[in-house]
Amino acid sequence: MTAPEQPLRGLYYTYKAVLNDIKNNTQLVPDFEKGVLMHKLLDNIIKSAAEEKTIAL
């Protein structure tokens, strides 16, 4: 099967990666917990820039 045209191509490869994780019992695709951590990091970067100071993680 060939990959679909954009914008579905990205979604196709995302689902394919998730399916591979399920089939192979791996965790190569970030999960919800990692997404939450990334958002907290980004929020701290924005806060640090706005306050012009370093924020400990």
Tab-separated table of C-alpha atoms in Angstrom:
chain	number	residue	atom	x	y	z
A	1	MET	CA	0.000	0.000	0.000
A	2	THR	CA	1.318	3.421	-0.888
A	3	ALA	CA	1.115	6.369	1.483
A	4	PRO	CA	-1.753	8.799	0.855
A	5	GLU	CA	-1.267	12.392	-0.245
A	6	GLN	CA	-0.928	15.241	2.227
A	7	PRO	CA	-2.459	16.113	4.682
A	8	LEU	CA	-3.324	12.479	5.445
A	9	ARG	CA	0.262	11.283	5.004
A	10	GLY	CA	1.362	12.441	8.472
A	11	LEU	CA	-1.618	10.778	10.120
A	12	TYR	CA	-0.986	7.584	8.125
A	13	TYR	CA	2.608	7.345	9.366
A	14	THR	CA	1.574	8.192	12.933
A	15	TYR	CA	-0.944	5.355	13.053
A	16	LYS	CA	1.546	3.040	11.386
A	17	ALA	CA	4.128	3.840	14.113
A	18	VAL	CA	1.560	3.231	16.866
A	19	LEU	CA	0.584	-0.089	15.263
A	20	ASN	CA	4.256	-1.102	15.114
A	21	ASP	CA	4.612	-0.313	18.834
A	22	ILE	CA	1.596	-2.501	19.596
A	23	LYS	CA	2.772	-5.371	17.393
A	24	ASN	CA	6.380	-5.302	18.628
A	25	ASN	CA	5.662	-4.410	22.269
A	26	THR	CA	7.885	-1.322	22.008
A	27	GLN	CA	7.419	2.301	23.088
A	28	LEU	CA	8.972	4.324	20.286
A	29	VAL	CA	5.946	6.616	19.917
A	30	PRO	CA	5.604	9.182	22.726
A	31	ASP	CA	2.665	8.506	25.046
A	32	PHE	CA	0.281	10.906	26.787
A	33	GLU	CA	2.546	11.213	29.840
A	34	LYS	CA	5.471	12.346	27.675
A	35	GLY	CA	3.155	14.835	25.981
A	36	VAL	CA	2.207	16.317	29.348
A	37	LEU	CA	5.885	16.623	30.309
A	38	MET	CA	6.652	18.350	27.007
A	39	HIS	CA	3.841	20.873	27.555
A	40	LYS	CA	5.098	21.607	31.067
A	41	LEU	CA	8.583	22.171	29.668
A	42	LEU	CA	7.268	24.515	26.986
A	43	ASP	CA	5.180	26.409	29.564
A	44	ASN	CA	8.284	26.852	31.725
A	45	ILE	CA	10.306	28.103	28.746
A	46	ILE	CA	7.627	30.709	28.003
A	47	LYS	CA	7.452	31.724	31.691
A	48	SER	CA	11.243	31.917	31.920
A	49	ALA	CA	11.441	34.178	28.875
A	50	ALA	CA	8.610	36.415	30.123
A	51	GLU	CA	10.153	36.789	33.595
A	52	GLU	CA	13.703	36.921	32.223
A	53	LYS	CA	14.939	34.416	34.771
A	54	THR	CA	15.854	30.755	34.999
A	55	ILE	CA	13.185	28.361	36.195
A	56	ALA	CA	14.281	25.106	37.807
A	57	LEU	CA	12.712	22.014	36.337
